[in-house]
Short mmCIF file of N, CA and C in Angstrom, two decimals:
data_model
loop_
_atom_site.label_atom_id
_atom_site.label_comp_id
_atom_site.label_asym_id
_atom_site.label_seq_id
_atom_site.Cartn_x
_atom_site.Cartn_y
_atom_site.Cartn_z
N GLN A 37 100.10 103.53 85.24
CA GLN A 37 101.25 102.87 85.85
C GLN A 37 101.63 102.26 87.62
N VAL A 38 100.68 103.93 88.03
CA VAL A 38 100.48 103.42 89.57
C VAL A 38 99.99 102.06 89.47
N GLN A 39 101.18 101.84 90.73
CA GLN A 39 100.19 100.72 91.72
C GLN A 39 100.53 101.12 92.68
N LEU A 40 99.58 100.05 93.70
CA LEU A 40 99.53 100.16 94.97
C LEU A 40 100.32 98.51 95.42
N VAL A 41 100.33 98.07 95.91
CA VAL A 41 100.23 96.37 96.54
C VAL A 41 100.35 96.16 98.20
N GLU A 42 99.21 95.65 98.22
CA GLU A 42 99.09 95.31 100.10
C GLU A 42 99.89 93.56 100.50
N SER A 43 100.24 94.46 101.40
CA SER A 43 100.05 92.55 102.19
C SER A 43 100.39 93.17 104.51
N GLY A 44 100.44 91.65 104.32
CA GLY A 44 100.62 91.12 105.87
C GLY A 44 98.82 91.36 106.29
N GLY A 45 97.73 90.94 105.27
CA GLY A 45 96.32 91.03 106.16
C GLY A 45 96.68 89.04 106.62
N GLY A 46 95.62 88.52 107.33
CA GLY A 46 95.49 87.45 107.66
C GLY A 46 94.49 86.81 108.46
N LEU A 47 94.69 86.01 109.16
CA LEU A 47 93.57 85.26 110.25
C LEU A 47 94.39 85.91 111.33
N VAL A 48 93.12 86.47 113.15
CA VAL A 48 94.03 86.80 114.19
C VAL A 48 92.83 86.80 114.59
N GLN A 49 93.06 85.94 115.94
CA GLN A 49 92.70 86.22 116.92
C GLN A 49 92.15 87.11 117.70
N PRO A 50 90.71 87.42 118.79
CA PRO A 50 90.93 89.01 119.38
C PRO A 50 91.97 89.53 120.75
N GLY A 51 92.54 90.94 120.37
CA GLY A 51 94.00 90.94 121.09
C GLY A 51 94.92 90.68 120.88
N GLY A 52 95.02 90.19 119.54
CA GLY A 52 96.20 89.95 117.94
C GLY A 52 96.61 91.20 117.22
N SER A 53 97.35 91.15 116.95
CA SER A 53 98.17 92.09 116.15
C SER A 53 98.83 92.20 114.56
N LEU A 54 98.70 92.47 114.16
CA LEU A 54 99.11 92.51 112.53
C LEU A 54 99.51 94.07 112.17
N ARG A 55 100.28 93.41 111.10
CA ARG A 55 100.63 94.45 110.57
C ARG A 55 100.23 94.87 108.63
N LEU A 56 99.70 95.82 108.60
CA LEU A 56 99.97 96.38 107.11
C LEU A 56 100.61 96.81 106.62
N SER A 57 101.03 96.52 104.92
CA SER A 57 102.11 97.27 104.57
C SER A 57 101.52 97.72 103.03
N CYS A 58 101.75 98.76 102.48
CA CYS A 58 101.22 98.70 100.56
C CYS A 58 102.39 100.00 100.28
N ALA A 59 103.17 99.62 99.34
CA ALA A 59 103.92 100.20 98.12
C ALA A 59 103.50 100.82 97.33
N ALA A 60 104.08 101.08 97.29
CA ALA A 60 104.05 101.73 96.22
C ALA A 60 104.57 102.30 94.56
N SER A 61 104.46 102.17 93.74
CA SER A 61 105.82 102.09 92.19
C SER A 61 104.80 102.45 91.28
N GLY A 62 105.76 103.48 90.50
CA GLY A 62 105.38 103.28 88.80
C GLY A 62 105.22 104.60 88.47
N GLY A 63 106.14 105.45 88.01
CA GLY A 63 105.59 106.17 87.46
C GLY A 63 105.25 107.84 88.70
N ILE A 64 105.32 108.03 89.36
CA ILE A 64 105.70 108.56 90.86
C ILE A 64 106.65 109.53 90.41
N PHE A 65 105.24 111.01 90.72
CA PHE A 65 106.72 111.99 90.04
C PHE A 65 106.77 112.35 92.01
N SER A 66 105.92 112.36 92.72
CA SER A 66 106.01 112.40 94.18
C SER A 66 104.88 111.76 94.86
N ILE A 67 104.81 111.61 96.16
CA ILE A 67 102.91 111.13 96.65
C ILE A 67 102.44 112.19 97.68
N ASN A 68 101.43 112.72 97.93
CA ASN A 68 100.68 113.48 99.18
C ASN A 68 100.15 112.04 100.35
N ALA A 69 99.41 112.64 101.12
CA ALA A 69 98.25 111.65 101.75
C ALA A 69 98.79 110.33 100.98
N MET A 70 98.64 109.70 101.99
CA MET A 70 98.46 108.31 101.88
C MET A 70 98.02 107.52 103.45
N GLY A 71 96.19 106.53 102.70
CA GLY A 71 96.00 105.97 104.10
C GLY A 71 95.67 104.56 103.62
N TRP A 72 94.35 104.23 104.68
CA TRP A 72 94.06 103.10 105.02
C TRP A 72 92.24 102.79 105.04
N TYR A 73 91.52 102.14 104.03
CA TYR A 73 90.06 102.33 104.14
C TYR A 73 89.64 100.60 104.84
N ARG A 74 88.49 100.66 104.58
CA ARG A 74 88.19 99.43 105.38
C ARG A 74 86.94 99.22 104.50
N GLN A 75 86.93 98.14 104.12
CA GLN A 75 84.76 97.53 103.88
C GLN A 75 84.34 96.19 104.63
N ALA A 76 83.51 96.16 105.60
CA ALA A 76 83.31 94.94 105.81
C ALA A 76 81.93 94.72 105.22
N PRO A 77 81.30 93.00 105.41
CA PRO A 77 80.15 92.68 104.28
C PRO A 77 79.19 93.12 104.45
N GLY A 78 78.69 94.08 103.89
CA GLY A 78 77.94 94.53 104.48
C GLY A 78 78.08 96.60 104.72
N LYS A 79 78.73 96.52 105.09
CA LYS A 79 78.84 98.06 104.96
C LYS A 79 79.40 98.63 104.55
N GLU A 80 79.16 100.16 104.08
CA GLU A 80 79.89 100.96 103.57
C GLU A 80 81.60 100.97 103.91
N ARG A 81 82.28 101.35 102.53
CA ARG A 81 83.88 101.31 102.63
C ARG A 81 83.96 102.79 104.09
N GLU A 82 85.18 103.11 104.73
CA GLU A 82 84.81 104.09 105.51
C GLU A 82 87.14 104.01 105.87
N LEU A 83 86.66 105.77 106.34
CA LEU A 83 88.21 105.69 105.98
C LEU A 83 88.57 105.23 108.04
N VAL A 84 89.97 104.22 108.19
CA VAL A 84 90.12 104.48 108.83
C VAL A 84 91.81 104.96 109.90
N ALA A 85 92.35 105.88 108.55
CA ALA A 85 94.39 106.77 109.10
C ALA A 85 94.48 106.45 107.73
N ASP A 86 94.72 108.28 107.57
CA ASP A 86 95.09 108.96 107.41
C ASP A 86 96.66 109.59 107.02
N ILE A 87 97.19 109.98 106.62
CA ILE A 87 98.55 110.66 107.03
C ILE A 87 99.08 111.63 106.33
N ALA A 88 99.75 112.75 106.54
CA ALA A 88 100.54 113.00 105.36
C ALA A 88 101.80 113.42 105.43
N SER A 89 101.98 113.74 104.26
CA SER A 89 103.63 113.23 103.78
C SER A 89 104.94 113.91 105.22
N ILE A 90 104.09 114.70 105.85
CA ILE A 90 105.70 115.20 107.01
C ILE A 90 104.55 114.90 108.59
N GLY A 91 103.30 114.02 108.64
CA GLY A 91 103.36 113.64 109.40
C GLY A 91 101.74 113.28 109.91
N SER A 92 101.34 113.85 110.66
CA SER A 92 99.97 114.96 110.98
C SER A 92 98.95 113.49 110.81
N PRO A 93 99.03 112.40 111.44
CA PRO A 93 98.32 111.35 111.51
C PRO A 93 97.08 111.65 111.76
N ASN A 94 95.78 110.47 111.32
CA ASN A 94 94.37 111.12 112.02
C ASN A 94 94.06 109.72 111.25
N TYR A 95 92.88 109.59 112.37
CA TYR A 95 92.31 108.19 112.74
C TYR A 95 91.11 107.66 113.04
N ALA A 96 90.08 106.84 112.43
CA ALA A 96 88.81 106.79 112.65
C ALA A 96 88.47 106.94 114.41
N ASP A 97 87.77 107.17 115.19
CA ASP A 97 87.36 106.96 116.61
C ASP A 97 87.30 105.21 116.87
N SER A 98 87.16 104.63 116.04
CA SER A 98 86.81 103.38 116.11
C SER A 98 88.03 102.61 116.80
N VAL A 99 89.01 103.27 116.00
CA VAL A 99 90.46 102.54 116.31
C VAL A 99 91.65 103.23 116.72
N LYS A 100 91.70 104.39 117.46
CA LYS A 100 92.15 105.28 118.42
C LYS A 100 93.17 104.53 119.15
N GLY A 101 94.10 104.83 119.54
CA GLY A 101 94.96 103.60 120.84
C GLY A 101 94.56 102.42 120.63
N ARG A 102 94.40 102.06 119.37
CA ARG A 102 94.73 100.61 118.76
C ARG A 102 95.52 100.67 117.48
N PHE A 103 95.05 101.27 116.63
CA PHE A 103 96.59 101.28 115.33
C PHE A 103 96.66 102.67 114.91
N THR A 104 98.35 102.31 114.50
CA THR A 104 99.00 103.34 114.31
C THR A 104 99.37 103.69 112.72
N ILE A 105 99.35 104.32 112.31
CA ILE A 105 99.75 104.54 110.61
C ILE A 105 100.88 105.08 110.46
N THR A 106 102.16 104.93 109.54
CA THR A 106 102.83 105.56 109.46
C THR A 106 103.39 105.17 108.26
N ARG A 107 104.48 105.61 107.65
CA ARG A 107 104.69 105.97 106.39
C ARG A 107 106.73 106.35 106.11
N ASP A 108 107.03 105.86 104.89
CA ASP A 108 108.81 105.97 104.71
C ASP A 108 108.82 106.37 103.44
N ASN A 109 108.64 107.08 102.88
CA ASN A 109 108.55 108.65 101.89
C ASN A 109 109.47 107.71 101.02
N VAL A 110 110.95 107.28 101.08
CA VAL A 110 111.56 106.65 100.11
C VAL A 110 111.52 105.89 99.99
N LYS A 111 110.35 104.57 100.34
CA LYS A 111 110.54 103.63 100.11
C LYS A 111 109.05 103.74 99.67
N ASN A 112 108.35 105.11 99.45
CA ASN A 112 106.42 105.18 99.03
C ASN A 112 105.65 103.86 100.13
N THR A 113 106.00 103.59 100.63
CA THR A 113 105.47 102.72 101.57
C THR A 113 104.61 103.34 103.12
N VAL A 114 103.14 102.38 103.06
CA VAL A 114 102.62 103.12 104.45
C VAL A 114 102.04 101.51 105.05
N TYR A 115 102.25 102.69 106.03
CA TYR A 115 101.83 100.80 107.15
C TYR A 115 101.04 101.13 107.63
N LEU A 116 100.19 100.07 108.65
CA LEU A 116 99.09 99.94 109.93
C LEU A 116 99.48 98.78 110.81
N GLN A 117 99.79 99.60 111.47
CA GLN A 117 100.14 98.63 112.31
C GLN A 117 98.59 98.61 113.62
N MET A 118 98.64 97.27 113.86
CA MET A 118 96.32 97.18 113.91
C MET A 118 96.74 96.44 115.63
N ASP A 119 96.76 97.22 116.89
CA ASP A 119 97.05 96.02 117.80
C ASP A 119 95.45 96.27 119.33
N SER A 120 95.39 94.70 119.24
CA SER A 120 94.45 94.50 120.53
C SER A 120 92.68 95.09 119.64
N LEU A 121 93.47 93.89 117.92
CA LEU A 121 92.44 93.76 117.01
C LEU A 121 90.55 93.56 117.41
N LYS A 122 89.66 93.43 117.54
CA LYS A 122 88.79 93.19 117.92
C LYS A 122 87.69 92.49 116.55
N PRO A 123 86.57 91.31 116.84
CA PRO A 123 86.07 90.95 115.81
C PRO A 123 85.34 92.08 114.98
N GLU A 124 85.14 93.10 114.84
CA GLU A 124 84.95 94.37 114.28
C GLU A 124 85.23 95.02 113.08
N ASP A 125 87.00 94.66 114.04
CA ASP A 125 87.54 95.20 112.64
C ASP A 125 87.91 94.21 111.45
N THR A 126 86.92 93.06 111.76
CA THR A 126 87.56 91.81 110.51
C THR A 126 87.11 93.26 108.76
N ALA A 127 87.86 92.81 108.19
CA ALA A 127 87.57 93.92 106.78
C ALA A 127 87.56 93.50 105.63
N VAL A 128 87.88 94.14 104.53
CA VAL A 128 89.16 94.34 103.87
C VAL A 128 89.13 95.60 104.01
N TYR A 129 90.78 95.29 103.47
CA TYR A 129 91.03 97.07 103.77
C TYR A 129 92.28 97.02 102.55
N TYR A 130 92.00 98.72 102.05
CA TYR A 130 92.25 99.46 100.80
C TYR A 130 93.06 99.96 101.24
N CYS A 131 94.61 100.20 100.97
CA CYS A 131 95.35 101.41 101.31
C CYS A 131 94.86 102.69 99.79
N TYR A 132 95.25 103.09 99.80
CA TYR A 132 95.27 104.77 99.08
C TYR A 132 96.84 105.71 99.06
N ALA A 133 96.63 106.41 98.06
CA ALA A 133 97.30 107.31 97.81
C ALA A 133 97.04 108.00 96.48
N VAL A 134 97.96 109.32 97.70
CA VAL A 134 97.65 110.45 96.53
C VAL A 134 98.64 111.02 95.44
N VAL A 135 98.80 110.19 94.42
CA VAL A 135 100.05 110.54 93.75
C VAL A 135 100.09 111.76 92.99
N GLU A 136 101.22 112.25 92.46
CA GLU A 136 101.16 113.72 91.84
C GLU A 136 102.33 112.50 90.73
N THR A 137 101.68 112.36 89.38
CA THR A 137 102.73 112.29 88.28
C THR A 137 102.73 112.65 87.21
N TRP A 138 103.66 112.45 85.92
CA TRP A 138 104.37 113.70 85.36
C TRP A 138 103.90 112.97 83.84
N SER A 139 103.31 112.98 83.01
CA SER A 139 103.70 112.40 81.39
C SER A 139 102.95 112.94 80.12
N GLY A 140 103.91 114.71 80.55
CA GLY A 140 103.64 115.37 79.32
C GLY A 140 102.71 116.55 80.11
N THR A 141 101.86 116.34 81.32
CA THR A 141 101.19 117.25 82.23
C THR A 141 101.52 116.88 83.28
N TYR A 142 100.89 117.97 83.72
CA TYR A 142 101.18 117.12 85.60
C TYR A 142 99.33 117.05 85.99
N ASP A 143 99.59 115.99 86.79
CA ASP A 143 97.89 115.35 86.95
C ASP A 143 98.67 114.89 88.63
N SER A 144 97.15 114.67 89.93
CA SER A 144 97.25 114.49 90.60
C SER A 144 96.22 113.02 91.36
N SER A 145 95.97 111.89 91.35
CA SER A 145 94.84 111.43 91.41
C SER A 145 94.82 110.31 92.78
N ASP A 146 94.02 109.69 93.11
CA ASP A 146 93.64 108.56 93.81
C ASP A 146 93.88 107.19 93.31
N TYR A 147 94.89 106.74 93.73
CA TYR A 147 95.29 104.95 93.63
C TYR A 147 94.49 104.48 94.88
N TRP A 148 94.70 103.05 94.42
CA TRP A 148 94.18 101.87 95.61
C TRP A 148 94.81 101.61 95.78
N GLY A 149 95.47 100.17 96.47
CA GLY A 149 95.48 99.21 96.48
C GLY A 149 94.18 98.30 96.87
N GLN A 150 94.70 96.46 95.99
CA GLN A 150 93.98 95.29 95.99
C GLN A 150 93.30 95.11 97.28
N GLY A 151 93.44 95.84 98.11
CA GLY A 151 92.30 95.41 99.10
C GLY A 151 93.20 93.95 99.67
N THR A 152 93.51 93.69 101.25
CA THR A 152 93.49 92.28 101.54
C THR A 152 92.87 92.51 103.25
N GLN A 153 92.66 91.25 103.42
CA GLN A 153 91.43 90.44 104.31
C GLN A 153 92.31 90.80 105.59
N VAL A 154 91.35 91.29 106.15
CA VAL A 154 91.78 91.25 107.66
C VAL A 154 90.73 90.47 108.44
N THR A 155 90.87 89.48 109.26
CA THR A 155 90.02 88.29 109.73
C THR A 155 89.72 88.27 111.44
N VAL A 156 89.37 88.53 111.95
CA VAL A 156 89.34 88.33 113.62
C VAL A 156 88.07 87.92 114.34
N SER A 157 88.61 86.30 114.99
CA SER A 157 88.06 85.35 115.30
C SER A 157 88.63 84.96 115.92
N SER A 158 88.06 83.84 116.52
CA SER A 158 88.10 82.97 117.95
C SER A 158 88.31 81.77 117.44
#
């Protein structure tokens, strides 16, 4: 039942900005960590940033100072503000959430968004 829906990707010139959003819905008891991964062609999927329910964001070294992760616990939404974008940031970005559910029994699992393409090019 849990779904994560992403939006905000697109084509941008180097030095530009994009803001990604990811909203979770369906059968949610609570959400712990939320975050973003990305995967470029021919590369492994890598963690970009994550954030706990009360804050404490973490970032990959490659995006520190340029990207900002935030979350809205009321809307069950996580955001990724991307500034000073570089061609190396080109990838499919996937959001994830550690979601606690209750359907007769308690469970905690990772859920993933569908992915959104970010392309940084002149």
